[in-house]
XYZ file of C-alpha atoms in Angstrom:
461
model
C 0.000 0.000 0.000
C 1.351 3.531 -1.191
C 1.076 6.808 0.317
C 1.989 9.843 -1.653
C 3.242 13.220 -0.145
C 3.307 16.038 -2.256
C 5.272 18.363 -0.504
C 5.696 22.314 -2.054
C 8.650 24.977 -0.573
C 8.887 28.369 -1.987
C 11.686 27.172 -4.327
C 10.940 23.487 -5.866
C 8.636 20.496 -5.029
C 8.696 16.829 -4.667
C 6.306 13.938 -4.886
C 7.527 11.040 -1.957
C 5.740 7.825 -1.986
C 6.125 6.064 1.331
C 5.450 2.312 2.352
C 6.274 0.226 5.564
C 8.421 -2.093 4.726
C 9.629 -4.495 7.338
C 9.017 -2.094 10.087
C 10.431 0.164 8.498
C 10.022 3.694 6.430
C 10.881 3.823 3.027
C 10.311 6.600 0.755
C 11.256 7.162 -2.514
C 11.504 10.553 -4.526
C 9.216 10.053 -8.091
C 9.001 13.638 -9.208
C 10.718 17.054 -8.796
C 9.882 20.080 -10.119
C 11.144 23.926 -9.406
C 8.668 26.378 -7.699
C 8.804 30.524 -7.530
C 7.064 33.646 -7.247
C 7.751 35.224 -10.284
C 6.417 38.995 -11.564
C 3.651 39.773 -13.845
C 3.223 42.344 -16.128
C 2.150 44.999 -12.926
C 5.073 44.101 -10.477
C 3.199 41.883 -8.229
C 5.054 38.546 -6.835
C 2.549 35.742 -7.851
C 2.268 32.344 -8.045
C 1.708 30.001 -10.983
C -0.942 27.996 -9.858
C -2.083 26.383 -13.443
C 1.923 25.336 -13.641
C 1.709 24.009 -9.715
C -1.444 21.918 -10.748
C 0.330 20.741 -13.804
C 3.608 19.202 -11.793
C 0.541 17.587 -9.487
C -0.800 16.258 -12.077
C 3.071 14.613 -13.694
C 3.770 13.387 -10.353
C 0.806 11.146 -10.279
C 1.294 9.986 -13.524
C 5.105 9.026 -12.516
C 3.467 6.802 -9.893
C 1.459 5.572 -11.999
C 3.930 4.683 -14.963
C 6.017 3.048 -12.165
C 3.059 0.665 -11.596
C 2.657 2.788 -7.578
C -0.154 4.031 -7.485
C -0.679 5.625 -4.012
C -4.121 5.307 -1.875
C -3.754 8.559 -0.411
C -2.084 11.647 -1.815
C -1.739 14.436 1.050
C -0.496 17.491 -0.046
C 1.510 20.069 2.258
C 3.031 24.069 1.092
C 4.218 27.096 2.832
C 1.793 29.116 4.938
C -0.093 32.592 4.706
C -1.236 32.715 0.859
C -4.443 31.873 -0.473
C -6.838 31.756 -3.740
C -10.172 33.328 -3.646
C -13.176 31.424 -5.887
C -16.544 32.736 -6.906
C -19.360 31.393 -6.999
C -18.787 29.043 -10.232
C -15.147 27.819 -8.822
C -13.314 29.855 -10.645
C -10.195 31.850 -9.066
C -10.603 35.691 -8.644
C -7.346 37.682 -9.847
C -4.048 36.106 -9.226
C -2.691 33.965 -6.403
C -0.137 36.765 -5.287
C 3.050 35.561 -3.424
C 3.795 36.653 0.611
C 6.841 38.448 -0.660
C 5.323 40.773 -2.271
C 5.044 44.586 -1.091
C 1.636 44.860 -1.416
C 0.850 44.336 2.708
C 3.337 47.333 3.240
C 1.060 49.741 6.031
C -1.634 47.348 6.292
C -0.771 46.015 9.687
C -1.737 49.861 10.511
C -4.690 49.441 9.237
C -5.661 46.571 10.819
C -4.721 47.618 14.051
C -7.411 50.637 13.415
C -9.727 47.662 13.688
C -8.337 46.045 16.529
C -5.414 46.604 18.723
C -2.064 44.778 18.142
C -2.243 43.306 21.870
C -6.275 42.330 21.724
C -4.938 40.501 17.717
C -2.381 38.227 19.516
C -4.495 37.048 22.856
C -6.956 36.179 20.131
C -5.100 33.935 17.621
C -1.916 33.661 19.414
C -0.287 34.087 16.155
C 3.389 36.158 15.330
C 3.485 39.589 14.090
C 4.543 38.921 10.291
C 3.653 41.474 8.113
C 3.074 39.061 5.139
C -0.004 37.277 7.047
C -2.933 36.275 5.558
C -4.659 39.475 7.983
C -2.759 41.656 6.306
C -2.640 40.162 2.859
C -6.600 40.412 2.526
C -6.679 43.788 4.205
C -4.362 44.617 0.784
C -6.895 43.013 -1.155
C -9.807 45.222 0.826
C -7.688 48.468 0.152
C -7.292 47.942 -3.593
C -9.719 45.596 -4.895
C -12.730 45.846 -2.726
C -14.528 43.951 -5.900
C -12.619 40.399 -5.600
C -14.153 40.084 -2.189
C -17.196 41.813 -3.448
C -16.995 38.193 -5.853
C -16.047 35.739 -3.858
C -17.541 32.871 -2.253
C -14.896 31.106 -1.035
C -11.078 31.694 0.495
C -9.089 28.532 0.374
C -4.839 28.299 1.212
C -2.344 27.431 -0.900
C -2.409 23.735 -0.177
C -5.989 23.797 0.015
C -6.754 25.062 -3.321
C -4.269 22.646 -4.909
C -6.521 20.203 -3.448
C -9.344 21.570 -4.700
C -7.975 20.928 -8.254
C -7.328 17.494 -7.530
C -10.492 16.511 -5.935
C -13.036 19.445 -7.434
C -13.869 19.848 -3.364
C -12.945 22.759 -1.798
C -11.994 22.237 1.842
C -10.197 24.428 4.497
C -7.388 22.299 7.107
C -6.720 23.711 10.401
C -2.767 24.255 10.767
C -2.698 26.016 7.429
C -5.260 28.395 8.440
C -3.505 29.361 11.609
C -0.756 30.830 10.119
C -2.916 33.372 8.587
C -3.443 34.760 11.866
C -7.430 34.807 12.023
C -8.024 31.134 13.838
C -8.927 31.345 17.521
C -6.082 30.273 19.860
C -7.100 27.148 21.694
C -10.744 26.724 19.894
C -9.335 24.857 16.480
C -11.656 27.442 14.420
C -12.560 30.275 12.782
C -12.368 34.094 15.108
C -15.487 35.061 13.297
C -15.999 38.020 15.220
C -12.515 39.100 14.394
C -13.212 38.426 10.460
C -16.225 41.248 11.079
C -14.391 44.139 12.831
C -12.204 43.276 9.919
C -14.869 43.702 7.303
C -14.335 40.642 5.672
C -17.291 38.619 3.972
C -17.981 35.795 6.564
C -19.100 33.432 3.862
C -15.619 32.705 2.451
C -14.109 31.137 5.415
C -15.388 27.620 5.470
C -15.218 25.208 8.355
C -12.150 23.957 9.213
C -10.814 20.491 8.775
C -8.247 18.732 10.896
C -5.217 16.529 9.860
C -6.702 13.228 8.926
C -9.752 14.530 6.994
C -10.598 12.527 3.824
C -11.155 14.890 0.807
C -12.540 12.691 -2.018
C -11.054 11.316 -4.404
C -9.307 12.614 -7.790
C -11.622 13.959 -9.966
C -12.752 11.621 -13.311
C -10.131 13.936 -15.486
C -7.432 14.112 -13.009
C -7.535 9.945 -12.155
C -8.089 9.843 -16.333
C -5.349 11.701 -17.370
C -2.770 10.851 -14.253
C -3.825 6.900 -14.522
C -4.200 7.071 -10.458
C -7.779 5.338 -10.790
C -9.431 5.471 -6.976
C -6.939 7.640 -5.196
C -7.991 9.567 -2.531
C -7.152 12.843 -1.138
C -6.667 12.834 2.426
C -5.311 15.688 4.930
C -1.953 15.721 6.420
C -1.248 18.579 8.524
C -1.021 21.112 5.517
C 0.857 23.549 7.049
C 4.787 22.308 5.772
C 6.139 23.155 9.397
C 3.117 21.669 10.423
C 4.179 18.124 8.713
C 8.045 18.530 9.401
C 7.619 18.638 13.406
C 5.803 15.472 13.130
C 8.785 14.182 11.806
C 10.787 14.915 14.843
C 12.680 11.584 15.194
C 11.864 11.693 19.197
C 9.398 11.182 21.944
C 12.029 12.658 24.652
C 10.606 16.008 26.834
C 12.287 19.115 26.699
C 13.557 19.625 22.952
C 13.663 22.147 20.721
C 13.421 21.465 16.820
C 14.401 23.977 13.970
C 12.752 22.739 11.055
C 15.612 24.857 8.796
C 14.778 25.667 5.504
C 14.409 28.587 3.303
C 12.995 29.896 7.011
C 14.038 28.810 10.088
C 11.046 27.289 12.636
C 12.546 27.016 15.755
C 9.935 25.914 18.938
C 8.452 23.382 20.902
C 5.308 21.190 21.334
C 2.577 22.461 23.285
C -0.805 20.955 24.877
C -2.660 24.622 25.300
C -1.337 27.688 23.250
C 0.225 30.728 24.915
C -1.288 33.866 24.353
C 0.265 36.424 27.127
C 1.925 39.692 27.035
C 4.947 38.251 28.007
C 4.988 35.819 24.608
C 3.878 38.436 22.632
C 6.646 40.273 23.639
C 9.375 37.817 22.613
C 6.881 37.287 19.026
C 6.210 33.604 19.496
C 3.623 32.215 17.487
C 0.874 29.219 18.373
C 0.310 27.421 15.216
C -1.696 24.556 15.342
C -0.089 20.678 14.933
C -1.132 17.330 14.664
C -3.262 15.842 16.995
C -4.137 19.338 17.864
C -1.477 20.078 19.446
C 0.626 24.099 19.155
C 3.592 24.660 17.725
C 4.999 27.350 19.850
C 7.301 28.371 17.657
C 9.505 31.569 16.003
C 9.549 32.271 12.184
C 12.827 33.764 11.439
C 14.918 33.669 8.371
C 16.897 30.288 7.630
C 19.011 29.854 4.205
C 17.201 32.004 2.252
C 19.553 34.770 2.568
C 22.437 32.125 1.803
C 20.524 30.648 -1.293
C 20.425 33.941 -2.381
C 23.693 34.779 -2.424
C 24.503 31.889 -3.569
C 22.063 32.289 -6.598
C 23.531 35.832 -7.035
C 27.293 34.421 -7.722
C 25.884 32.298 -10.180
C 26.984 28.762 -11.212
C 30.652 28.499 -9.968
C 30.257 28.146 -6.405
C 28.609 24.631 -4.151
C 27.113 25.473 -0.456
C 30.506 23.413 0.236
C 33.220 25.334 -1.396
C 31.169 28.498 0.354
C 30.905 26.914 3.906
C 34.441 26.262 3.326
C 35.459 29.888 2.664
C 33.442 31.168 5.006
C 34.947 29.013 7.577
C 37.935 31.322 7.451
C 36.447 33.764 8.731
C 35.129 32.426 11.739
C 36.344 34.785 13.811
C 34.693 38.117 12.320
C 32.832 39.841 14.553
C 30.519 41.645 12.146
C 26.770 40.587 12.564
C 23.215 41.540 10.990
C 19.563 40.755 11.918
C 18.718 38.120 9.306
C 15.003 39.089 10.506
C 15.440 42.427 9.345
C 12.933 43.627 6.441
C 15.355 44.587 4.210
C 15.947 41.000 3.528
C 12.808 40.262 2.687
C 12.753 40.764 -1.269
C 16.165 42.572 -2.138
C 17.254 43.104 -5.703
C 20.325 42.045 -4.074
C 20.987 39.951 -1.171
C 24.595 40.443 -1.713
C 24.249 44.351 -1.702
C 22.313 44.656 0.877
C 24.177 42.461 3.314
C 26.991 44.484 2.751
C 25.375 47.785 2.917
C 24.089 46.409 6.503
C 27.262 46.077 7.825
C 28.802 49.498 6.157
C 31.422 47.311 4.091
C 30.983 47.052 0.183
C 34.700 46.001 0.011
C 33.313 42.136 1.810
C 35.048 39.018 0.249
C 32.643 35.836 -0.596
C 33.494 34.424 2.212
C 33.019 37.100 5.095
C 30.063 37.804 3.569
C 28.582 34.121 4.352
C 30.624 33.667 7.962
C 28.696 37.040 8.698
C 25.181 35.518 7.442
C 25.778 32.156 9.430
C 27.080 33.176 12.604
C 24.587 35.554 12.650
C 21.751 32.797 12.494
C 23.104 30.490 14.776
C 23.226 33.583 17.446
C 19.338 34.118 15.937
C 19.151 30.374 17.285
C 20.702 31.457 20.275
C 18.798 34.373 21.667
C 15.514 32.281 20.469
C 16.710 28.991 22.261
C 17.206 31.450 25.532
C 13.427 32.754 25.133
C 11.636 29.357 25.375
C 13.557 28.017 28.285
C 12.779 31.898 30.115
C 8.648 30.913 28.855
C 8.711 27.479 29.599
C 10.470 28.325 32.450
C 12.934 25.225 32.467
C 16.095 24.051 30.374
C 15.725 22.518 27.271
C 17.945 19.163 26.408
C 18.695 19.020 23.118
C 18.058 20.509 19.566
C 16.832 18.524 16.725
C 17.142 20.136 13.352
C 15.147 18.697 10.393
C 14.429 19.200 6.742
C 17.094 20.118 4.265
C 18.776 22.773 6.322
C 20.294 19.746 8.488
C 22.758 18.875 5.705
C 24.260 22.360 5.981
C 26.840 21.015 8.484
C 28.436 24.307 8.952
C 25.318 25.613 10.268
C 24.652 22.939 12.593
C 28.120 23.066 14.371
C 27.853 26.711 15.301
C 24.200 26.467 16.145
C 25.798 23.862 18.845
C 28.171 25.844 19.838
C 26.024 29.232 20.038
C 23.378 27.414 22.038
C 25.677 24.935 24.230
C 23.390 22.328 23.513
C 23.665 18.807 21.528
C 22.188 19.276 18.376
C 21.063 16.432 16.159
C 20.559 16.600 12.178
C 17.994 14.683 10.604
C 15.983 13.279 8.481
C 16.680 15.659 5.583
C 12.896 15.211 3.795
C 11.119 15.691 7.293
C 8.459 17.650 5.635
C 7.363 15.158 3.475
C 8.440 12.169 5.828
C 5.717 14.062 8.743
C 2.777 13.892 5.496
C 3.128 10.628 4.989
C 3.163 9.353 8.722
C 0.373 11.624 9.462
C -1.612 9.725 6.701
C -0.764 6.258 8.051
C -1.702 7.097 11.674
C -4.578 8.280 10.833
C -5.643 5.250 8.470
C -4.315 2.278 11.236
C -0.892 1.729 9.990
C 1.044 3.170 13.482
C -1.163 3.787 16.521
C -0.105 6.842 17.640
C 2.197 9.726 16.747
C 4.984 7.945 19.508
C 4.807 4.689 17.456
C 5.605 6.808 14.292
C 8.016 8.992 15.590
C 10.292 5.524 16.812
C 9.432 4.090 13.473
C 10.805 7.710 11.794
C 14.275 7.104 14.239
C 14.920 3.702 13.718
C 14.270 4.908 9.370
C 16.462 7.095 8.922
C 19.983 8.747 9.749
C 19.773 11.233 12.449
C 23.244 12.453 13.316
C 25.036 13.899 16.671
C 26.402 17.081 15.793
């Protein structure tokens, strides 16, 4: 029996069929494809949802062809963006990107509506100016009409489902990201969506992990050749499905899911929605099993693969962790959180003009952007044990960010903590485990997470 996790990062996306095998985990990577916001003809960062649902659509049929067809397909993307349908299904305007400068001033305007410190007790969720709040407070500023038109708001992963299955359907973890989900209640702050102004009708009931869909549509299963296979709800949320894939049941750890962002936190039963966390701008996004991540969102490698990108061709993360490994001892640092690193026209530029040096070498340039992270890691690792009000053990950091090696030594060093690195596809490894607990395969999210250790390597750094 085959499950199929299509998981989608802000850069490229893979399809990973999983199976038990033995006791055992296997996946296996069927289809890859790149991913971007790219500009239209106006400026505006968007998405390319028709090419999105055409890679779908290839990576079934590469399952297919290989004679694997999965049972269940879950699919899993970034947070905070969203599609808006009418009332025929069709999308309204373009699926615009969270990059984009378009929510520049609107978390102004939303606080005109309600205060900053009444927002967070609410929804528990981090101040990030790209926010689904703030995103459709854009849309209300310059095109009243689209919500005028719509019938329905669905996320990112949520619409992809929706051209999978024909059925639209909202899940739970996505939606909390967007910062309008009531902390602890698992649903919609409906009385927040009217101070906001926002047509109630478009926010539909939420779904949790675990949630059957349907199945693919008669010209999706036709033209993939994955007759019968159903769409079923991982946590949709990609940080969401990455902690599940913690490799450990221990108390007292922090995991970085490290990425193009860096999602450093821990597992909570309740959420925590005080002054005091609002003050260090932790989030409470919801997990599996409805559980919170209590978590930070802070930049991760995008700042390196950008610089990276910039150089062109000539240079692997290796030969640059190598150069900037002599410089280990510069003692110039930025705020990799900072705005201006958002969406640069230049990374490189305007790291340097950060520091006040144009005259940087390769090399300082990325000692400067990693140390600076790991002491990010640092201050943040400092903040949970002051709100949970005990020491944390260890560190586990998953997804692709724990091959950067580099990284994870001076993230050990920063924090004075043992750090361990692994599995690299965490993200899609969480999907698929989330799909076989919830359809009998493991029993419970401690039987998985053994099963996810005893899988795959998961190194002492």
């Amino acid at each position: 029996m085959y499950y199929l996790a299509i998981d989608i990062g802000a850069s490229s996306g893979r399809h990973i069929l999983g199976s038990v095998v033995d006791g055992k985990l296997v996946i296996e990577e069927m289809y890859r494809f790149p991913n971007g916001m790219q500009k239209n003809e106006a400026g505006t960062l968007v998405w390319d949802t028709e090419a999105l649902f055409g890679h779908l659509k290839a990576g079934l049929a590469a399952c297919a062809k290989a004679g694997k067809i999965p049972t269940y397909v879950g699919i899993d993307t970034w947070g905070v963006d969203f599609v808006l349908l009418d009332a025929e299904g069709n999308r309204i305007g373009e699926a615009v990107g969270y990059r984009d400068s378009r929510t520049e001033g609107m978390d102004a305007k939303v606080y005109e509506q309600i205060p900053e410190a009444e927002l967070y007790a609410r929804t528990g969720i981090q101040k990030a100016i790209f926010n689904t709040i703030y995103q459709l407070e854009a849309v209300k500023q310059t095109h009243p009409e689209y919500l005028e038109q719509a019938e329905t708001l669905l996320m990112m992963p949520d619409y992809l489902g929706y051209c999978l299955t024909g059925v639209a359907c909202s899940e739970y973890t996505e939606a909390t990201t967007g910062q309008l989900v009531k902390a602890g209640e698992c649903e919609w702050d409906y009385e927040l969506i009217d101070r906001l102004g926002l047509p109630r009708r478009i926010f539909k009931p939420l779904q949790m992990p675990g949630y059957i869909v349907g199945e693919l549509s008669a010209a999706v299963a036709a033209e993939t050749g994955c007759f019968g296979t159903k769409v079923i709800l991982p946590p949709t949320h990609d940080t969401g499905s990455a902690v599940v894939a913690v490799p450990t049941n221990e108390e007292d750890v922090i995991y970085i899911s490290s990425g193009t962002w860096s999602l450093i936190g821990v597992e909570r039963l309740v959420p925590d929605t005080t002054p005091a966390s609002q003050a260090h701008n932790f989030t409470n996004e919801g997990g599996f099993n409805r559980r919170y991540r209590y978590l930070k969102n802070i930049t991760g490698l995008w700042m390196v693969q950008s610089m990276k990108k910039e150089l062109g061709g000539d240079y692997t993360f290796d030969m640059l962790c190598n150069m900037a490994k002599e410089y280990d001892d510069i003692a110039l640092r930025i705020d990799p959180n900072d705005n201006r690193f958002l969406a640069p026209e230049s990374m490189i530029a305007e790291v340097k003009a950060a520091v006040g040096r144009p005259d940087l070498t390769i090399g300082e340039m990325f000692s400067i952007v990693y140390h600076s992270l790991a002491e990010c890691y640092r201050i943040s690792v400092a903040e949970i044990e002051e709100m949970l009000g005990r020491p944390m053990k260890a560190i586990h950091i998953v997804g692709g960010g724990c091959k950067d090696d580099y990284l994870c030594a001076l993230t050990a060093m920063a924090t004075g903590k043992p750090v361990y690195a692994g599995p690299v596809e965490a993200t899609a490894i969480g999907n698929l485990v989330s799909q076989m607990i919830t359809t009998g395969v493991f029993a419970d999210l401690g039987e998985a997470r053994n099963v996810i250790f005893n899988s795959f390597a998961v190194k002492r750094v």
